[in-house]
Short mmCIF file of C-alpha atoms in Angstrom, two decimals:
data_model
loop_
_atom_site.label_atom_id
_atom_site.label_comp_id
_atom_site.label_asym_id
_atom_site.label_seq_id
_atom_site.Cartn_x
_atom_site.Cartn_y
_atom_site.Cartn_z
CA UNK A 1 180.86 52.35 -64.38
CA UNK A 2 178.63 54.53 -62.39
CA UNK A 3 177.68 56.76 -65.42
CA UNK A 4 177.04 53.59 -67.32
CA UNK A 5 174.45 52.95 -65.08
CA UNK A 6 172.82 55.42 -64.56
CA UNK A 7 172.54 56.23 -68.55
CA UNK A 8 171.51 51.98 -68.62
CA UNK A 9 168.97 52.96 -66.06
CA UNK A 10 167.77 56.39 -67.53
CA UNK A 11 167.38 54.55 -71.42
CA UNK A 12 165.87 51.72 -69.47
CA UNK A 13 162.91 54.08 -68.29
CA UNK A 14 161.57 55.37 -71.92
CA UNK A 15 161.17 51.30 -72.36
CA UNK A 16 157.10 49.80 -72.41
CA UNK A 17 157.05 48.61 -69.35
CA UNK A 18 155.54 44.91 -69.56
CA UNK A 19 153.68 43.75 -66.62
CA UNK A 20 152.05 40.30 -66.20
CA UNK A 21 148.45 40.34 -68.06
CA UNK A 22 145.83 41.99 -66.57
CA UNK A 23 142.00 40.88 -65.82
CA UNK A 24 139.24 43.32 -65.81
CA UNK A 25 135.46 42.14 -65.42
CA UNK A 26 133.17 44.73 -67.53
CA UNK A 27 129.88 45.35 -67.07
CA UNK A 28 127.58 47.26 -69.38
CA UNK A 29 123.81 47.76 -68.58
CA UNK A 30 120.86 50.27 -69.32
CA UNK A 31 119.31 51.11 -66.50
CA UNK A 32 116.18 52.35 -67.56
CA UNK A 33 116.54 54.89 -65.35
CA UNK A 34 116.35 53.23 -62.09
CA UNK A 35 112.68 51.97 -62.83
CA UNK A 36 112.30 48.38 -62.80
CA UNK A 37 109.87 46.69 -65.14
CA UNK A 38 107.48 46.34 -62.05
CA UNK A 39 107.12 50.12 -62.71
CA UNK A 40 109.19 51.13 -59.25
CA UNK A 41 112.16 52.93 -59.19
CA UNK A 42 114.96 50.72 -57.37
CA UNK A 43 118.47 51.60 -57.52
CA UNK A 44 119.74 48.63 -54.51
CA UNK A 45 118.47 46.02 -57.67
CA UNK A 46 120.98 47.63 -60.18
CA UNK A 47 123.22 47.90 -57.38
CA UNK A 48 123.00 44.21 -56.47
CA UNK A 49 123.80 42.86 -59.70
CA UNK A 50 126.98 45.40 -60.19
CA UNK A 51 127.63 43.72 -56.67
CA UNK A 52 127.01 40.23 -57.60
CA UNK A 53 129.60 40.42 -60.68
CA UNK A 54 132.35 41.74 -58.84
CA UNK A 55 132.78 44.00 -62.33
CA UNK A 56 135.64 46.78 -62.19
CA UNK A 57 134.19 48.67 -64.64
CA UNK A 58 130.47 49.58 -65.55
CA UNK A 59 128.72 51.57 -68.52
CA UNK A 60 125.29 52.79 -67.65
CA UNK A 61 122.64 54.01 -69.69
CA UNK A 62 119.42 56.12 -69.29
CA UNK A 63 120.61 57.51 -65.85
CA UNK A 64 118.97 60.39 -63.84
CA UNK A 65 120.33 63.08 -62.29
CA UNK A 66 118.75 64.88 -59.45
CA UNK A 67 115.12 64.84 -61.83
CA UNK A 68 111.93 65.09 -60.44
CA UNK A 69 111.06 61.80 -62.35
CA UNK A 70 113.48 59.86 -60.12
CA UNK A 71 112.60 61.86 -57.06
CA UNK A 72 115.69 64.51 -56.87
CA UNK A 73 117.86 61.38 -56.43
CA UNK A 74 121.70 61.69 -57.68
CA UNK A 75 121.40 58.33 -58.99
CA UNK A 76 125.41 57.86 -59.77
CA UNK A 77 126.48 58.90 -56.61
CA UNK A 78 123.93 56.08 -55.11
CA UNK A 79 125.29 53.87 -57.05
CA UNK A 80 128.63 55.03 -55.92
CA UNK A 81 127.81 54.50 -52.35
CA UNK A 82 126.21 51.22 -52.94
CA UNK A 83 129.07 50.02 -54.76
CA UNK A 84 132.07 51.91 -53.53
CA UNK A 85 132.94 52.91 -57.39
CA UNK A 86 134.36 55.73 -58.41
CA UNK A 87 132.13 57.80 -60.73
CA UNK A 88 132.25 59.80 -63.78
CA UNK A 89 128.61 60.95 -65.04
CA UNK A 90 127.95 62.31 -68.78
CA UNK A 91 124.71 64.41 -68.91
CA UNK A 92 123.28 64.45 -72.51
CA UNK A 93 120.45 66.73 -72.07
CA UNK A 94 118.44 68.46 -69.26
CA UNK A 95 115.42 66.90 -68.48
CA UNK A 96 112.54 67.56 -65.75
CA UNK A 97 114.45 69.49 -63.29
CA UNK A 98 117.77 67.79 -63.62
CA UNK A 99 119.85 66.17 -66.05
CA UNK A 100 120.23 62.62 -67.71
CA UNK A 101 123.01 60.53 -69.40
CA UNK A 102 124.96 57.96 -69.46
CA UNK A 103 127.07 57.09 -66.36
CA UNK A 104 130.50 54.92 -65.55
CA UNK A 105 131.45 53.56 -62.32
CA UNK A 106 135.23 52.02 -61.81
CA UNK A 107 136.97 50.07 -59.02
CA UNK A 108 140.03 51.86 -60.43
CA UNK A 109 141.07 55.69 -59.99
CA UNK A 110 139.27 57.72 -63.22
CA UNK A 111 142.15 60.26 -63.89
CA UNK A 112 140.42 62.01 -66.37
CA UNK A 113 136.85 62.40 -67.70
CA UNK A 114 135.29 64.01 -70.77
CA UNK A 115 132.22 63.90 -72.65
CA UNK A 116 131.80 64.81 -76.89
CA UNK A 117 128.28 64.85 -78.13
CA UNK A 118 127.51 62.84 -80.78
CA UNK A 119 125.21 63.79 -84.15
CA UNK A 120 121.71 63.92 -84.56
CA UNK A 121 119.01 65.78 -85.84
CA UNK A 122 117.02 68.36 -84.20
CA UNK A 123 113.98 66.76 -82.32
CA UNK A 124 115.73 63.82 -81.85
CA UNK A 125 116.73 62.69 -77.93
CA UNK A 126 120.94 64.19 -77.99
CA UNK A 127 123.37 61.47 -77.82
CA UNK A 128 126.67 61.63 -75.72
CA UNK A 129 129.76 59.22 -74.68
CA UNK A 130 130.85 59.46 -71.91
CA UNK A 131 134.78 58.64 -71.22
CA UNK A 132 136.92 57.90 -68.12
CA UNK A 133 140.22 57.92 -68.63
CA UNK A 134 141.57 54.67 -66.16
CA UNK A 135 144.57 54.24 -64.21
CA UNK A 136 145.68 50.55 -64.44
CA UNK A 137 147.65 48.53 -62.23
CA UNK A 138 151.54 49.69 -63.65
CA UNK A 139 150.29 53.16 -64.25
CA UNK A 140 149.33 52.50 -67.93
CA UNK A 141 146.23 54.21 -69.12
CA UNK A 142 142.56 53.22 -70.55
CA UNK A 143 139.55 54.77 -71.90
CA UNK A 144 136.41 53.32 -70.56
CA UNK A 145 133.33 54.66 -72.91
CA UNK A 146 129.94 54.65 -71.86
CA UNK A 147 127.33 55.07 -74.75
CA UNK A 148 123.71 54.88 -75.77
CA UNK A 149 122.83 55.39 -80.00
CA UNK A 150 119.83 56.29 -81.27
CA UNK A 151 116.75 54.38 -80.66
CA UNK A 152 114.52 55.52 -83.79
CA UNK A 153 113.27 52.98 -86.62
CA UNK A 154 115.93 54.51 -89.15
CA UNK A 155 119.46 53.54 -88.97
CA UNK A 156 120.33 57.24 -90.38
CA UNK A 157 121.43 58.97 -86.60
CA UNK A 158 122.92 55.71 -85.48
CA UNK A 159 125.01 55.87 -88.76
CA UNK A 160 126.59 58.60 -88.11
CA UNK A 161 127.13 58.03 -84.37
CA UNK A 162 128.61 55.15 -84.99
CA UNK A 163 131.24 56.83 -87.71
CA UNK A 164 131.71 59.83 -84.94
CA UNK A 165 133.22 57.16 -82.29
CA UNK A 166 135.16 55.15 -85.16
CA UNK A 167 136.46 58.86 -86.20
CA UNK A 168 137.36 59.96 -82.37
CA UNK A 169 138.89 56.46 -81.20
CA UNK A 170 140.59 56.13 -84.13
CA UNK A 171 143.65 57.61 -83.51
CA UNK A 172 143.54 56.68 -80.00
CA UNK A 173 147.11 56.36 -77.83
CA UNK A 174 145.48 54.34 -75.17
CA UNK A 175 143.48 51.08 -74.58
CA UNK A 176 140.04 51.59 -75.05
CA UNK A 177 136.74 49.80 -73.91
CA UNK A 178 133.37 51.44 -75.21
CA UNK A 179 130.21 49.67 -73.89
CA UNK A 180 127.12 50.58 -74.03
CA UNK A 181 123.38 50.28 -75.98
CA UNK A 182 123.36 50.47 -79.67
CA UNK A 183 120.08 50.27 -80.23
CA UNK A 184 121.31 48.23 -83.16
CA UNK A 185 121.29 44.22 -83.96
CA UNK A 186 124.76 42.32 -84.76
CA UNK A 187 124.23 42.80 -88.51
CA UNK A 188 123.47 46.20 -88.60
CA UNK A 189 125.44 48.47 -90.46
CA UNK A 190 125.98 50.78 -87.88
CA UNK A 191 127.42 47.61 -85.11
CA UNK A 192 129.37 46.66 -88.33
CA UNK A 193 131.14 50.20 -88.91
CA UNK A 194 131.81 49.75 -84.67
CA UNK A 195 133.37 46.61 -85.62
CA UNK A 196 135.61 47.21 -88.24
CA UNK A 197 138.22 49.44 -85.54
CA UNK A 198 136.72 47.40 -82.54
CA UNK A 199 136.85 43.69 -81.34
CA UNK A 200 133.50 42.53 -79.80
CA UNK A 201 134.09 41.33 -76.95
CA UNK A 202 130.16 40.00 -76.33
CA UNK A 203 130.34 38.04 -79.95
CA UNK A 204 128.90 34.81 -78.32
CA UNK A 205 126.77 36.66 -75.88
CA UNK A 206 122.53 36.52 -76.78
CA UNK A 207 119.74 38.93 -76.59
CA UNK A 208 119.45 41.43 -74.38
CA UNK A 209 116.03 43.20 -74.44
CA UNK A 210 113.58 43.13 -73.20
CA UNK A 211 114.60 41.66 -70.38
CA UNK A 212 112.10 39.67 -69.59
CA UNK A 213 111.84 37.24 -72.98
CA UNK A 214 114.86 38.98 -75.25
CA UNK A 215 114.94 38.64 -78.44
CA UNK A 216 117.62 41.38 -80.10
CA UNK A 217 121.10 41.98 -78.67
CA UNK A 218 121.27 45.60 -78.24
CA UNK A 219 123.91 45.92 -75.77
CA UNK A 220 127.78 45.33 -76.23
CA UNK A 221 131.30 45.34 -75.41
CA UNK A 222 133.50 46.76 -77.97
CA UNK A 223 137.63 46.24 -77.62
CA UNK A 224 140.19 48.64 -79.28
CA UNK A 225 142.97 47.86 -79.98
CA UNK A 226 141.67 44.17 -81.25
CA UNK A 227 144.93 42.64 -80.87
CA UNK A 228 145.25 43.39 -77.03
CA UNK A 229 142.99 41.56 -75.43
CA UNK A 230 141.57 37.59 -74.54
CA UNK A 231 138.31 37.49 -73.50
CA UNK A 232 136.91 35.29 -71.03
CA UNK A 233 133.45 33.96 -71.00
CA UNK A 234 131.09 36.82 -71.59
CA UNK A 235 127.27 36.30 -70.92
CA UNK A 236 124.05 37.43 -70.59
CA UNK A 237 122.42 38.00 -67.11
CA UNK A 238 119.84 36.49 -66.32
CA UNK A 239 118.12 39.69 -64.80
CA UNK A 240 114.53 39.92 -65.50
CA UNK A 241 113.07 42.73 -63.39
CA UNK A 242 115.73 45.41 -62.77
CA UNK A 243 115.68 46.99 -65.81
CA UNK A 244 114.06 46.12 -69.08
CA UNK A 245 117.92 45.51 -70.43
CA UNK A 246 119.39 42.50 -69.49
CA UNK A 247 122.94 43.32 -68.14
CA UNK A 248 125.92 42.14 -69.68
CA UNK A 249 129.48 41.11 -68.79
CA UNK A 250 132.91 39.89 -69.82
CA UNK A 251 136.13 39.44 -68.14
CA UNK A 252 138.48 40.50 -70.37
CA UNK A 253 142.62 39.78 -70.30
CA UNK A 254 144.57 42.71 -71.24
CA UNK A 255 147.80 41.42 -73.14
CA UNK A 256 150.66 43.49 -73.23
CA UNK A 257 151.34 43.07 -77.11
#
């Protein structure tokens, strides 16, 4: 009997282990790199409305690093301190002394970060995602993407970025969450490639930029695989002077089929 048990228990272990559903609130914004649209730089306002959602996990966009633009300051690790996230910061390129990126901030332990460039012509600005790898609740693991496409009139670079992350996430083992700013309407070809391995998660959610009188969604929350989640009210912010995105956030129920 006791060998019985112990090969019940040790078959019993390569099992999924189901746990009740999770919640997770996400937050995606482009942070214009700390500058507000009053022209100031003012990290406590980003800070306050990460603060004011209560969101466990946050994509930034356009974030400084130690440049002289945004006075030296290590803008994620502010953030960090602000918020008492944990931190994983992708630089794209090196700009005016110091770097800048896209950044991710998590209420849960990042295990794991990496960062793969994405394609784009020579001139353009270089385009990264950024990925933390997420311990959940139960030990099971997520990638949370931060991201930030092309912002030029043709829909060329954004193309191909788009088919990069379908290509990369594609064969992905894990969860993933990839937020971030398109640059790209809902009908876009490029959102539409996104959406053909993704779920969007901010489907009902409106315009984002600029933030003070939107009138284009630019900014989303994208859900692989599409069958594993509910999601739970997302919305627009109503942040008008922060940044000249308007945030955006979901809660999100992670099902465990």
């Amino acid at each position: 009997m006791k060998h019985f048990l112990i090969s019940l228990a040790l078959a019993c272990s390569s099992w999924p282990l189901l746990l009740p559903a999770q919640n997770l609130k996400v937050l995606t914004y482009n942070i214009h790199h700390g500058q507000n649209m009053q022209g100031t730089l003012d990290l406590q306002g980003i800070a306050n409305v990460i603060l004011a959602t209560n969101a466990d996990l946050v994509a930034l966009q356009e974030m400084d690093s130690a440049t002289a633009r945004s006075q030296g300051a290590d803008q994620l690790k502010e953030l960090a301190s602000l918020t008492g996230m944990y931190t994983y910061f992708a630089k794209s390129m090196d700009y005016d002394g110091g770097a800048y990126g896209t950044g991710i901030l998590s209420r849960l332990p990042i295990v794991h970060g990496e960062r793969i460039a994405l394609p784009g012509s020579n001139g353009q600005e270089p385009r990264v995602a950024g990925i933390a790898t997420i311990r959940l609740p139960g030990d099971s693991l997520l990638q949370f993407v931060s991201t930030h496409l092309d912002a030029g009139n043709e829909p060329a670079e954004r193309i191909n970025q788009a088919n990069a992350l379908v290509q990369h996430f594609s064969a992905a083992k894990t969860l993933v969450i990839l937020a971030g700013d398109l640059n790209a309407a809902p009908v876009a070809k490029e959102t539409s490639l996104l959406k053909q391995l993704f779920a969007d998660a901010t489907q009902s959610a409106g315009p984002t930029y600029p933030a003070d009188t939107p009138t284009v969604k630019l900014d989303y929350i994208l859900l692989y695989p599409k069958h594993r989640w509910n999601v739970i009210a997302p919305r627009v912010i109503q942040e008008t002077v922060a940044s000249d995105h308007r945030p955006v956030v979901c809660e999100i129920e992670v099902l465990n089929h």
